[in-house]
C-alpha cells in the first residue's frame, strides 16, 4: 500500500494547489446558504404578501375585518370576472346568500388568494352558524358531532423540519460529493493524458492498481471535504434564517441515528463516484472531453433525490435498495424522518454501493492498462 | 563483446490497421550510445515503447538486462529510464517534488530518497529552480527536470526519444552532453532521432529503420560506408537518393 499512499499524497498536494477544485469546494460551501436564503425570503414573502380581491355587491358584516386580517385586500370593481383576468388576484360578487368567485387557476397568486378566501369564508360561516344556533338556545356543538382529538406521536414541527431535511440533505450530500470531486477526478485521469504525464507514470514499476487506489483515495477525500463544507454551511444557514410559521418548520437538528448513517453513506457514495468519474475521465483525452463524459452523472443523481420530493411516502421493497444513489437517498430519508435504521436496507445499500465502486475501479483499471490509452493520445 | 543490455529479436507490432514493426532485431551494449534512426512513422517510438514495456509485441522478444519484457515488466521498468520530446511533468509540483515523486514510485527507499534527489539535482544543475513550480520553468529547465526524473532511480538503460526536438541550441547541447556522460558511466543509451548530424556525432552503433524494418545496422562508420556523411547514407538506404 506504500505506492497508493505516495500517489494519494501527491494527488492531494496537487489538488490543494488547483484553483478549480478549491473554487468548487468554496462554491459548495457558499451555494447552500445562498439557496436556503432565497427559499427563506420567497417563503416569507409568500406568507406575508397581500392579495387583492376585486368585489361587487355588499360585503357581509364582519367579513371585511377577517379578510384584512389574512392580508386579503378588498377593492371595489364593476365586473369581478373581468377584473380577475388581470387587474386583481380574484374577483368576488357578493349576492344574498351566495358568493360568486372568479379566478384564474393558472396564476399562482390567484390560487393562494383562493385558498385564503375559502379558509376565511369557512371560519366566517361556522361563526355565523354558531351565533344563529346560540340565539335559538341550541348548543353550537351539534355542528361537529364527531370531534377529532389529535395525539401526535412526535412534534409536528420537528416532523416538518425532518421532512424538509429528508429531501434537502441527501440532495446536497450527493450533488456536492459529485461536484466536489469532479475537477480532481478529471485532472487525475484525463489531465494526466493532456499534460502527457501518463506515459511517465506508467513507466514506473509501481503497480497500476495501487496508482488507481491512491487516486481514488484522494478524490474521495476531496469529495467528502466538499460535502462536509456544504452540509456544515447548510446547518449554519438553517440556524440563521427564519422560515414563516405557516411552513410548520422549526429548528433543524439531525437525530443521533441520522449522523452515523449519513457519514457511512457519504463515504460509500464518495468512493463509488470517485471510481466512476476516474473511469470516465480515463476514457477522455482532454479535461474538456472528460467534462462531457462526466456531466450526465450529475443529472442521473438528481432523479433519486427528486423522488423524495415528489413522493414523500415512497416505501419501496428491499430490491429498490439495490439501485445506487436511490438507495442512499432512501436510507438517509429513513434515518432522518423516522430516526431509525432498518438494518436489511442499510446492508443492501452498502453492498450495492461497494459493488458499484468495485466495478468502476475494475473498469478504470482495465482502461488504465489498455495500450490504446497511450497509442490514441 | 560484453553481454548486451537490450536485446530485440524479430519484433512485430500492429497498431490499429497499421503494421508498424515488421521483424526488427538489434542489440545495445552497456557503455555505448545506440542510435535508432528513421523518418517519422518508421517505428522508432513504438520500438522504444515496447522495450520499456508500455506496449507489448505481437511477436518477437525483448530482453532488458536479462529480463523479458512480457514476463518481468516490473523488473524491466526498474532498470529503464525514458526521456521523450513530450516533457510531461506535474505543473503544480515543484521540480524537487516531481523528482521525488518518481523516485518513490520507482522504489527508492524513503531513507535514501533525499540523498538521491539531491544528487540528481546537483548532477543536472537543477539547484537554481529546484523549488520552483514546474509550470513556471522554461523548456530547457523542463527537459532537465524530465531527465532528472528519468534517472533518479539510477537505471542501467536510458532511452532518449527525440529528446532535443523542442529545445533551443543550448538546452540541446546539454542533453547531448548528458548522453555522453551516461555512456561514460557505463550506461546503455538508446537514442532515437531523425537528426542525422546528432546521430553521427553521438552514436557508437546504430540501426536505420524504414517502414517498420531495419534496413541497415552496425557501427556508425560501417553504416556510413564510403558515402560523404550519414545523411547521404540514410537517404540512400530509405530510397530517396
Coordinates of C-alpha atoms in Angstrom, one line a residue:
Chain A
X1 CA 0.0 0.0 0.0
X2 CA 3.1 2.3 0.1
X3 CA 2.5 3.1 -3.6
X4 CA -1.1 4.1 -3.1
X5 CA -0.1 6.3 -0.2
X6 CA 2.6 8.0 -2.3
X7 CA 0.1 8.7 -5.1
X8 CA -2.5 9.8 -2.5
X9 CA -0.2 12.4 -1.0
X10 CA 0.9 13.7 -4.4
X11 CA -2.7 14.0 -5.7
X12 CA -3.8 15.8 -2.5
X13 CA -0.9 18.2 -2.8
X14 CA -1.8 18.9 -6.5
X15 CA -5.5 19.3 -5.7
X16 CA -4.8 21.8 -2.9
X17 CA -2.8 23.9 -5.4
X18 CA -5.6 23.7 -8.0
X19 CA -7.8 26.8 -8.1
X20 CA -10.6 24.9 -10.0
X21 CA -11.0 22.4 -7.2
X22 CA -10.7 24.9 -4.4
X23 CA -13.3 27.1 -6.1
X24 CA -15.6 24.1 -6.4
X25 CA -15.3 23.5 -2.7
X26 CA -15.8 27.2 -1.9
X27 CA -18.8 27.3 -4.1
X28 CA -20.2 24.2 -2.5
X29 CA -19.9 25.9 0.9
X30 CA -21.4 29.2 -0.4
X31 CA -24.2 27.8 -2.6
X32 CA -26.2 26.1 0.0
X33 CA -26.7 29.1 2.3
X34 CA -27.5 31.3 -0.7
X35 CA -30.1 28.8 -1.9
X36 CA -31.6 28.5 1.6
X37 CA -31.6 32.3 2.0
X38 CA -33.5 32.6 -1.2
X39 CA -36.0 29.9 -0.2
X40 CA -36.5 31.7 3.1
X41 CA -37.1 35.0 1.5
X42 CA -39.5 33.6 -1.0
X43 CA -41.4 31.7 1.6
X44 CA -41.6 34.6 4.0
X45 CA -42.7 36.9 1.2
X46 CA -45.4 34.5 0.0
X47 CA -46.7 34.0 3.6
X48 CA -47.0 37.8 4.3
X49 CA -47.9 39.1 0.8
X50 CA -51.2 40.9 0.4
X51 CA -53.5 39.7 -2.3
X52 CA -56.3 41.7 -3.9
X53 CA -60.0 40.8 -4.1
X54 CA -62.0 42.8 -6.6
X55 CA -65.6 42.7 -5.4
X56 CA -69.0 43.9 -6.4
X57 CA -72.1 44.0 -4.1
X58 CA -72.4 44.3 -0.4
X59 CA -69.7 42.8 1.8
X60 CA -71.3 40.7 4.6
X61 CA -71.0 42.3 8.0
X62 CA -67.7 41.4 9.8
X63 CA -66.2 39.6 6.8
X64 CA -64.1 42.6 5.7
X65 CA -62.2 42.6 9.0
X66 CA -61.5 38.8 8.7
X67 CA -60.2 39.3 5.1
X68 CA -58.0 42.2 6.1
X69 CA -56.5 40.1 9.0
X70 CA -55.4 37.4 6.4
X71 CA -53.9 40.0 4.1
X72 CA -56.7 40.0 1.6
X73 CA -57.4 43.5 0.4
X74 CA -60.9 44.3 -0.9
X75 CA -61.1 46.6 -3.9
X76 CA -64.5 47.6 -5.5
X77 CA -64.8 46.7 -9.2
X78 CA -67.6 46.9 -11.6
X79 CA -67.1 43.5 -13.2
X80 CA -65.4 40.9 -10.9
X81 CA -65.0 38.3 -13.7
X82 CA -63.2 40.8 -16.0
X83 CA -61.1 42.1 -13.1
X84 CA -60.0 38.6 -12.1
X85 CA -58.5 38.1 -15.5
X86 CA -55.7 40.5 -14.8
X87 CA -56.4 43.5 -12.6
X88 CA -56.8 41.7 -9.3
X89 CA -55.9 38.3 -7.9
X90 CA -59.5 37.0 -7.6
X91 CA -63.0 38.5 -8.3
X92 CA -66.0 38.1 -6.0
X93 CA -69.6 39.1 -6.5
X94 CA -71.5 39.2 -3.1
X95 CA -75.1 38.3 -3.5
X96 CA -77.7 37.5 -0.8
X97 CA -76.9 34.0 0.5
X98 CA -74.3 33.4 -2.2
X99 CA -70.8 34.4 -3.3
X100 CA -69.6 34.1 -6.9
X101 CA -65.9 33.7 -7.1
X102 CA -63.9 34.3 -10.3
X103 CA -60.2 33.3 -10.5
X104 CA -57.6 32.1 -13.0
X105 CA -56.1 28.8 -11.7
X106 CA -53.1 29.2 -13.9
X107 CA -52.0 32.1 -11.8
X108 CA -50.2 31.2 -8.5
X109 CA -51.3 34.4 -6.8
X110 CA -55.0 33.5 -7.7
X111 CA -54.5 30.0 -6.2
X112 CA -53.1 31.4 -2.9
X113 CA -55.8 34.1 -2.7
X114 CA -58.5 31.5 -3.3
X115 CA -57.2 29.2 -0.6
X116 CA -57.1 32.1 1.9
X117 CA -60.6 33.3 0.9
X118 CA -62.0 29.8 1.4
X119 CA -60.4 29.4 4.8
X120 CA -61.8 32.8 5.9
X121 CA -65.2 32.1 4.5
X122 CA -65.2 28.7 6.2
X123 CA -64.4 30.3 9.6
X124 CA -66.9 33.1 8.9
X125 CA -69.7 30.6 8.0
X126 CA -69.0 28.5 11.1
X127 CA -69.1 31.6 13.3
X128 CA -72.3 32.8 11.8
X129 CA -74.0 29.4 12.1
X130 CA -72.8 29.0 15.7
X131 CA -74.2 32.5 16.6
X132 CA -77.5 31.7 15.0
X133 CA -77.8 28.4 16.9
X134 CA -76.9 30.1 20.2
X135 CA -79.6 32.8 19.6
X136 CA -82.1 29.9 19.4
X137 CA -80.7 28.3 22.5
X138 CA -79.1 25.4 20.7
X139 CA -75.6 24.2 21.6
X140 CA -73.3 25.0 18.6
X141 CA -71.5 21.7 19.3
X142 CA -74.1 19.9 17.2
X143 CA -72.4 21.3 14.2
X144 CA -69.4 19.0 14.9
X145 CA -71.0 15.7 16.1
X146 CA -67.6 13.9 15.9
X147 CA -64.7 15.8 17.3
X148 CA -61.1 14.9 16.4
X149 CA -58.7 14.9 19.3
X150 CA -55.1 14.7 17.8
X151 CA -52.3 13.0 19.8
X152 CA -49.2 13.4 17.6
X153 CA -46.5 10.8 18.4
X154 CA -43.8 13.3 17.6
X155 CA -43.6 17.0 17.4
X156 CA -45.4 18.2 14.2
X157 CA -42.9 21.0 13.9
X158 CA -40.0 18.6 14.1
X159 CA -41.7 16.3 11.6
X160 CA -42.0 19.1 9.1
X161 CA -38.3 20.0 9.7
X162 CA -37.3 16.4 9.2
X163 CA -39.4 16.2 6.0
X164 CA -37.5 19.3 4.7
X165 CA -34.2 17.8 5.7
X166 CA -35.0 14.4 4.3
X167 CA -35.2 16.0 0.8
X168 CA -32.6 18.7 1.1
X169 CA -29.8 16.9 2.9
X170 CA -29.4 13.8 0.6
X171 CA -29.7 16.2 -2.3
X172 CA -26.9 18.4 -1.1
X173 CA -24.8 15.5 0.1
X174 CA -24.9 13.6 -3.2
X175 CA -24.6 16.6 -5.5
X176 CA -21.7 18.1 -3.5
X177 CA -19.8 14.8 -3.3
X178 CA -20.1 14.5 -7.1
X179 CA -19.3 18.1 -7.9
X180 CA -16.6 18.5 -5.2
X181 CA -14.5 15.6 -6.7
X182 CA -15.4 16.3 -10.3
X183 CA -12.5 18.5 -11.1
X184 CA -10.0 16.5 -9.1
X185 CA -11.1 13.2 -10.8
X186 CA -10.7 14.7 -14.3
X187 CA -7.4 16.3 -13.5
X188 CA -6.2 13.0 -12.2
X189 CA -7.3 11.0 -15.2
X190 CA -7.8 13.0 -18.4
X191 CA -5.4 15.6 -17.1
X192 CA -2.6 13.0 -17.0
X193 CA -3.1 12.4 -20.7
X194 CA -3.5 16.0 -21.5
X195 CA -0.3 17.0 -19.7
X196 CA 1.5 13.9 -21.1
X197 CA 2.5 12.7 -17.7
X198 CA 0.6 9.4 -18.1
X199 CA 3.4 7.8 -20.0
X200 CA 6.0 8.7 -17.4
X201 CA 3.7 7.5 -14.6
X202 CA 3.1 4.1 -16.4
X203 CA 6.8 3.7 -16.9
X204 CA 7.4 3.4 -13.2
X205 CA 7.4 -0.1 -11.7
X206 CA 4.5 0.9 -9.4
X207 CA 1.5 -1.4 -9.8
X208 CA -1.2 0.3 -11.7
X209 CA -3.9 -0.9 -9.4
X210 CA -2.1 0.9 -6.5
X211 CA -1.8 4.0 -8.5
X212 CA -5.5 4.0 -9.1
X213 CA -6.2 3.3 -5.4
X214 CA -4.2 6.3 -4.5
X215 CA -6.0 8.5 -7.0
X216 CA -9.5 7.2 -5.8
X217 CA -8.5 7.9 -2.2
X218 CA -7.5 11.5 -3.0
X219 CA -10.7 12.2 -5.0
X220 CA -12.8 10.6 -2.2
X221 CA -11.2 12.8 0.4
X222 CA -11.8 16.0 -1.6
X223 CA -15.4 14.9 -2.3
X224 CA -16.0 14.4 1.3
X225 CA -14.4 17.7 2.3
X226 CA -16.7 19.5 -0.2
X227 CA -19.8 17.6 1.2
X228 CA -18.8 18.5 4.8
X229 CA -18.3 22.1 3.8
X230 CA -21.7 22.2 2.1
X231 CA -23.6 20.5 4.8
X232 CA -21.8 22.4 7.6
X233 CA -22.7 25.7 5.9
X234 CA -26.2 24.4 5.4
X235 CA -26.8 23.9 9.1
X236 CA -25.2 27.2 9.9
X237 CA -27.5 28.9 7.4
X238 CA -30.6 27.0 8.7
X239 CA -29.7 28.3 12.2
X240 CA -29.6 31.8 10.9
X241 CA -32.6 32.0 8.6
X242 CA -36.2 32.1 9.7
X243 CA -38.9 30.4 7.8
X244 CA -42.5 31.6 8.2
X245 CA -44.6 29.9 10.9
X246 CA -47.1 28.7 8.3
X247 CA -44.5 26.4 6.9
X248 CA -44.6 24.5 10.1
X249 CA -40.8 24.2 10.2
X250 CA -38.9 24.8 13.4
X251 CA -35.3 24.3 14.2
X252 CA -33.2 21.8 12.4
X253 CA -31.4 19.0 14.2
X254 CA -30.1 15.7 13.0
X255 CA -31.1 12.7 15.1
X256 CA -28.3 10.6 16.7
X257 CA -29.2 7.8 14.3
X258 CA -29.0 10.0 11.2
X259 CA -25.5 11.3 11.8
X260 CA -23.6 8.0 11.6
X261 CA -25.8 6.7 8.8
X262 CA -25.1 9.9 6.8
X263 CA -21.3 9.6 7.4
X264 CA -21.3 5.9 6.3
X265 CA -23.4 6.5 3.2
X266 CA -21.4 9.6 2.3
X267 CA -18.1 7.6 2.4
X268 CA -19.6 4.8 0.2
X269 CA -21.1 7.3 -2.3
X270 CA -17.8 9.3 -2.4
X271 CA -15.7 6.1 -3.1
X272 CA -18.2 4.9 -5.8
X273 CA -18.4 8.3 -7.5
X274 CA -14.6 8.7 -7.4
X275 CA -14.1 5.4 -9.1
X276 CA -16.8 6.1 -11.7
X277 CA -15.6 9.6 -12.5
X278 CA -12.0 8.3 -12.7
X279 CA -13.0 5.6 -15.1
X280 CA -14.9 8.0 -17.3
X281 CA -12.0 10.5 -17.1
X282 CA -9.6 7.8 -18.2
X283 CA -11.6 7.4 -21.4
X284 CA -11.1 11.1 -22.3
X285 CA -8.1 12.6 -23.9
X286 CA -8.5 16.0 -22.5
X287 CA -10.1 17.7 -19.5
X288 CA -12.9 19.2 -21.6
X289 CA -13.7 15.8 -23.2
X290 CA -13.8 14.4 -19.7
X291 CA -16.3 17.0 -18.6
X292 CA -18.6 16.0 -21.4
X293 CA -18.4 12.3 -20.2
X294 CA -18.9 13.1 -16.6
X295 CA -21.6 15.8 -16.7
X296 CA -24.5 13.4 -17.4
X297 CA -23.7 11.8 -14.0
X298 CA -25.0 15.0 -12.3
X299 CA -28.4 14.6 -13.9
X300 CA -28.6 11.0 -13.1
X301 CA -28.1 11.8 -9.4
X302 CA -30.8 14.4 -9.3
X303 CA -33.6 12.0 -10.1
X304 CA -33.4 9.8 -7.0
X305 CA -33.3 12.8 -4.7
X306 CA -36.4 14.2 -6.5
X307 CA -38.4 11.1 -5.8
X308 CA -38.4 12.0 -2.1
X309 CA -39.7 15.5 -3.1
X310 CA -42.5 14.3 -5.3
X311 CA -43.4 11.0 -3.5
X312 CA -42.6 11.7 0.2
X313 CA -44.2 8.5 1.3
X314 CA -42.4 6.3 -1.2
X315 CA -42.0 2.9 0.6
X316 CA -40.2 0.6 -1.8
X317 CA -39.4 -3.1 -1.4
X318 CA -35.9 -4.2 -0.5
X319 CA -35.0 -4.7 -4.1
X320 CA -35.1 -1.0 -4.8
X321 CA -32.2 -0.6 -2.3
X322 CA -30.0 -2.3 -4.9
X323 CA -30.2 0.8 -7.1
X324 CA -27.2 3.0 -6.4
X325 CA -27.9 6.6 -5.2
X326 CA -31.6 5.9 -4.9
X327 CA -30.8 3.5 -2.0
X328 CA -28.6 6.2 -0.4
X329 CA -31.4 8.7 -0.6
X330 CA -33.9 6.3 0.9
X331 CA -31.7 5.1 3.7
X332 CA -30.9 8.7 4.6
X333 CA -34.6 9.6 4.5
X334 CA -35.5 6.8 6.8
X335 CA -32.8 7.8 9.3
X336 CA -33.8 11.5 9.2
X337 CA -37.6 11.2 9.2
X338 CA -38.1 8.1 11.3
X339 CA -34.9 8.4 13.4
X340 CA -34.3 4.7 12.8
X341 CA -32.2 2.4 10.7
X342 CA -33.6 -0.8 9.1
X343 CA -30.6 -3.0 9.0
X344 CA -31.6 -5.0 5.9
X345 CA -31.9 -1.8 3.9
X346 CA -28.6 -0.5 5.1
X347 CA -26.8 -3.8 4.4
X348 CA -28.3 -4.0 0.9
X349 CA -27.4 -0.3 0.2
X350 CA -23.8 -0.8 1.5
X351 CA -23.4 -3.9 -0.7
X352 CA -24.8 -2.1 -3.7
X353 CA -22.6 0.9 -3.3
X354 CA -19.4 -1.1 -2.6
X355 CA -20.1 -3.3 -5.6
X356 CA -20.6 -0.2 -7.8
X357 CA -17.3 1.3 -6.6
X358 CA -15.5 -2.0 -7.1
X359 CA -16.9 -2.4 -10.6
X360 CA -15.9 1.1 -11.5
X361 CA -12.4 0.6 -10.1
X362 CA -12.1 -2.6 -12.1
X363 CA -13.2 -0.7 -15.2
X364 CA -10.8 2.1 -14.5
X365 CA -8.0 -0.5 -14.1
X366 CA -8.8 -2.2 -17.4
X367 CA -8.9 1.2 -19.1
X368 CA -5.6 2.2 -17.4
X369 CA -3.8 -0.8 -18.6
X370 CA -5.0 -0.6 -22.2
X371 CA -2.4 0.1 -24.9
X372 CA -4.9 2.3 -26.6
X373 CA -4.6 4.7 -23.7
X374 CA -1.1 5.6 -24.9
X375 CA -1.3 4.9 -28.7
X376 CA -4.5 7.0 -29.1
X377 CA -3.0 10.1 -27.3
Chain B
X1 CA 31.9 -8.1 -26.6
X2 CA 30.1 -7.6 -23.3
X3 CA 26.7 -9.1 -22.7
X4 CA 24.0 -7.0 -24.4
X5 CA 21.9 -4.7 -22.1
X6 CA 19.0 -4.7 -24.6
X7 CA 18.2 -7.5 -27.0
X8 CA 15.4 -7.0 -29.6
X9 CA 14.5 -10.1 -31.7
X10 CA 12.1 -10.2 -34.7
X11 CA 9.8 -7.7 -33.2
X12 CA 6.4 -7.2 -34.8
X13 CA 3.6 -4.9 -33.8
X14 CA 0.4 -3.7 -35.4
X15 CA -1.4 -0.6 -34.1
X16 CA -4.9 -0.4 -35.4
X17 CA -4.7 -1.3 -39.1
X18 CA -1.0 -0.3 -39.4
X19 CA 1.7 -2.9 -39.2
X20 CA 4.2 -0.6 -37.5
X21 CA 7.0 -3.1 -36.9
X22 CA 7.9 -5.9 -39.3
X23 CA 10.5 -8.1 -37.6
X24 CA 13.0 -5.7 -36.1
X25 CA 16.1 -7.1 -34.4
X26 CA 19.1 -5.3 -32.8
X27 CA 21.0 -5.3 -29.6
X28 CA 22.6 -2.5 -27.5
X29 CA 25.5 -2.8 -25.1
X30 CA 26.3 -1.2 -21.8
X31 CA 28.7 1.8 -22.2
X32 CA 27.5 2.7 -25.7
X33 CA 25.1 5.0 -27.4
X34 CA 23.0 3.0 -29.8
X35 CA 21.1 5.1 -32.4
X36 CA 17.7 4.3 -33.8
X37 CA 17.3 6.3 -36.9
X38 CA 14.5 6.7 -39.2
X39 CA 11.9 9.0 -40.8
X40 CA 8.7 9.8 -39.0
X41 CA 6.5 6.7 -38.8
X42 CA 9.4 4.3 -39.2
X43 CA 8.6 2.6 -35.9
X44 CA 11.2 4.1 -33.6
X45 CA 8.9 5.3 -30.8
X46 CA 6.9 2.0 -31.0
X47 CA 10.1 0.1 -30.6
X48 CA 11.1 2.1 -27.6
X49 CA 7.7 1.8 -26.0
X50 CA 7.9 -2.0 -26.4
X51 CA 11.4 -2.0 -24.8
X52 CA 10.1 -0.1 -21.8
X53 CA 7.0 -2.3 -21.5
X54 CA 4.4 0.3 -22.3
X55 CA 3.3 -1.8 -25.3
X56 CA 3.6 -5.5 -25.8
X57 CA 4.9 -7.0 -29.0
X58 CA 2.6 -9.1 -31.2
X59 CA 5.5 -11.4 -31.8
X60 CA 9.2 -11.4 -31.2
X61 CA 11.1 -10.9 -27.9
X62 CA 12.7 -8.1 -26.0
X63 CA 15.1 -8.6 -23.1
X64 CA 16.5 -5.9 -20.9
X65 CA 19.4 -6.9 -18.7
X66 CA 18.2 -10.5 -18.9
X67 CA 14.6 -9.7 -18.0
X68 CA 11.9 -10.5 -20.6
X69 CA 9.5 -7.5 -21.1
X70 CA 6.5 -9.8 -21.2
X71 CA 7.2 -12.0 -18.2
X72 CA 9.0 -9.5 -16.0
X73 CA 7.8 -6.0 -16.9
X74 CA 8.2 -4.6 -13.3
X75 CA 11.9 -5.7 -13.3
X76 CA 12.4 -4.1 -16.7
X77 CA 10.8 -0.8 -15.6
X78 CA 13.1 -0.7 -12.5
X79 CA 16.1 -0.7 -14.9
X80 CA 15.0 1.7 -17.6
X81 CA 14.7 5.4 -17.7
X82 CA 13.0 7.2 -20.6
X83 CA 13.2 10.8 -21.8
X84 CA 10.9 11.9 -24.7
X85 CA 10.2 15.1 -26.5
X86 CA 6.9 15.3 -24.7
X87 CA 8.1 16.7 -21.4
X88 CA 5.2 15.5 -19.2
X89 CA 5.7 16.9 -15.7
X90 CA 3.3 17.9 -13.0
X91 CA 2.9 21.6 -13.2
X92 CA 1.7 22.3 -9.7
X93 CA 4.5 20.4 -8.1
X94 CA 8.0 21.9 -7.7
X95 CA 10.9 20.4 -9.7
X96 CA 12.1 18.7 -6.5
X97 CA 8.7 17.3 -5.7
X98 CA 8.4 16.0 -9.3
X99 CA 11.7 14.2 -9.0
X100 CA 10.9 12.8 -5.5
X101 CA 7.5 11.5 -6.7
X102 CA 9.0 9.5 -9.5
X103 CA 11.9 8.3 -7.2
X104 CA 9.4 7.0 -4.7
X105 CA 7.3 5.3 -7.4
X106 CA 10.5 3.7 -8.8
X107 CA 11.1 2.1 -5.5
X108 CA 13.8 4.4 -4.0
X109 CA 13.6 3.7 -0.2
X110 CA 12.5 6.6 2.0
X111 CA 15.8 6.6 3.9
X112 CA 17.7 7.1 0.6
X113 CA 15.2 9.5 -1.0
X114 CA 16.6 12.8 -0.1
X115 CA 20.2 11.9 -0.9
X116 CA 19.2 10.5 -4.3
X117 CA 17.1 13.5 -5.2
X118 CA 19.7 16.0 -4.1
X119 CA 22.4 14.0 -6.0
X120 CA 20.4 14.2 -9.3
X121 CA 19.6 17.9 -8.7
X122 CA 23.3 18.6 -8.3
X123 CA 24.3 16.4 -11.2
X124 CA 21.9 18.1 -13.7
X125 CA 22.4 21.6 -12.2
X126 CA 18.7 21.9 -11.3
X127 CA 19.5 23.7 -8.0
X128 CA 18.6 27.2 -9.2
X129 CA 15.0 26.2 -9.9
X130 CA 14.6 23.1 -7.8
X131 CA 11.9 24.6 -5.6
X132 CA 10.0 26.5 -8.3
X133 CA 6.7 25.1 -9.5
X134 CA 7.2 23.2 -12.8
X135 CA 4.6 25.4 -14.5
X136 CA 6.9 28.4 -14.3
X137 CA 10.0 26.7 -15.8
X138 CA 11.5 27.3 -19.3
X139 CA 11.5 24.5 -21.9
X140 CA 15.2 23.7 -21.3
X141 CA 14.6 23.6 -17.5
X142 CA 11.6 21.3 -18.0
X143 CA 13.7 19.0 -20.2
X144 CA 16.4 18.9 -17.5
X145 CA 13.7 18.0 -15.0
X146 CA 12.4 15.3 -17.3
X147 CA 15.9 13.8 -17.4
X148 CA 16.3 14.1 -13.7
X149 CA 13.0 12.3 -13.2
X150 CA 14.1 9.5 -15.6
X151 CA 17.4 8.8 -14.0
X152 CA 16.7 9.3 -10.3
X153 CA 16.4 5.6 -9.7
X154 CA 19.8 5.1 -11.4
X155 CA 18.6 2.9 -14.3
X156 CA 21.2 0.9 -16.3
X157 CA 19.4 1.6 -19.6
X158 CA 18.5 5.1 -20.7
X159 CA 16.3 5.7 -23.7
X160 CA 16.0 9.1 -25.4
X161 CA 13.2 9.6 -27.9
X162 CA 13.8 12.7 -30.0
X163 CA 14.8 14.5 -26.7
X164 CA 16.0 17.7 -28.3
X165 CA 13.2 18.3 -30.8
X166 CA 11.6 21.1 -28.8
X167 CA 14.7 22.6 -27.3
X168 CA 17.0 25.6 -28.2
X169 CA 20.6 25.2 -29.1
X170 CA 22.0 25.5 -25.5
X171 CA 19.5 23.1 -24.0
X172 CA 20.0 20.6 -26.8
X173 CA 23.8 20.6 -26.2
X174 CA 23.3 19.9 -22.5
X175 CA 21.1 16.9 -23.3
X176 CA 23.7 15.6 -25.7
X177 CA 26.4 16.1 -23.1
X178 CA 24.4 14.2 -20.6
X179 CA 24.0 11.2 -23.0
X180 CA 27.8 11.1 -23.5
X181 CA 28.3 11.3 -19.7
X182 CA 25.9 8.5 -19.2
X183 CA 27.7 6.3 -21.7
X184 CA 31.0 7.0 -19.9
X185 CA 29.4 5.9 -16.7
X186 CA 28.7 2.5 -18.3
X187 CA 25.0 3.0 -19.1
X188 CA 23.4 1.6 -22.2
X189 CA 22.0 4.7 -24.0
X190 CA 19.4 4.2 -26.8
X191 CA 19.0 7.4 -28.8
X192 CA 16.0 7.7 -31.2
X193 CA 16.3 10.6 -33.7
X194 CA 15.9 11.7 -37.2
X195 CA 18.6 14.3 -36.8
X196 CA 21.5 12.7 -38.7
X197 CA 24.1 15.2 -37.5
X198 CA 23.4 14.3 -33.9
X199 CA 23.4 10.6 -34.6
X200 CA 26.7 10.8 -36.4
X201 CA 28.4 12.7 -33.6
X202 CA 27.0 10.7 -30.7
X203 CA 26.2 7.1 -31.7
X204 CA 28.7 4.3 -31.4
X205 CA 26.4 1.9 -33.3
X206 CA 23.1 2.4 -34.9
X207 CA 20.2 0.9 -36.8
X208 CA 18.2 2.6 -39.5
X209 CA 14.5 1.8 -39.5
X210 CA 12.3 2.3 -42.5
X211 CA 8.7 1.2 -42.8
X212 CA 9.0 -1.0 -39.7
X213 CA 12.2 -2.8 -40.8
X214 CA 15.9 -2.5 -40.1
X215 CA 17.4 -1.5 -43.4
X216 CA 21.0 -1.1 -42.0
X217 CA 22.8 -1.6 -38.8
X218 CA 26.3 -1.6 -37.4
X219 CA 28.9 0.9 -36.2
X220 CA 28.3 4.5 -37.4
X221 CA 31.3 4.2 -39.7
X222 CA 30.0 0.9 -41.2
X223 CA 26.6 2.3 -41.9
X224 CA 28.1 5.5 -43.5
X225 CA 30.4 3.4 -45.6
X226 CA 32.0 5.4 -48.4
X227 CA 29.4 8.0 -48.5
X228 CA 30.0 11.6 -47.6
X229 CA 28.1 11.5 -44.4
X230 CA 25.4 9.6 -42.5
X231 CA 22.6 11.7 -44.0
X232 CA 23.6 10.6 -47.5
X233 CA 23.7 7.0 -46.4
X234 CA 20.3 7.4 -44.7
X235 CA 18.7 8.9 -47.8
X236 CA 20.1 6.2 -50.0
X237 CA 19.0 3.4 -47.7
X238 CA 15.4 4.7 -47.4
X239 CA 15.3 5.0 -51.2
X240 CA 15.2 8.8 -51.5
X241 CA 18.5 9.2 -53.2

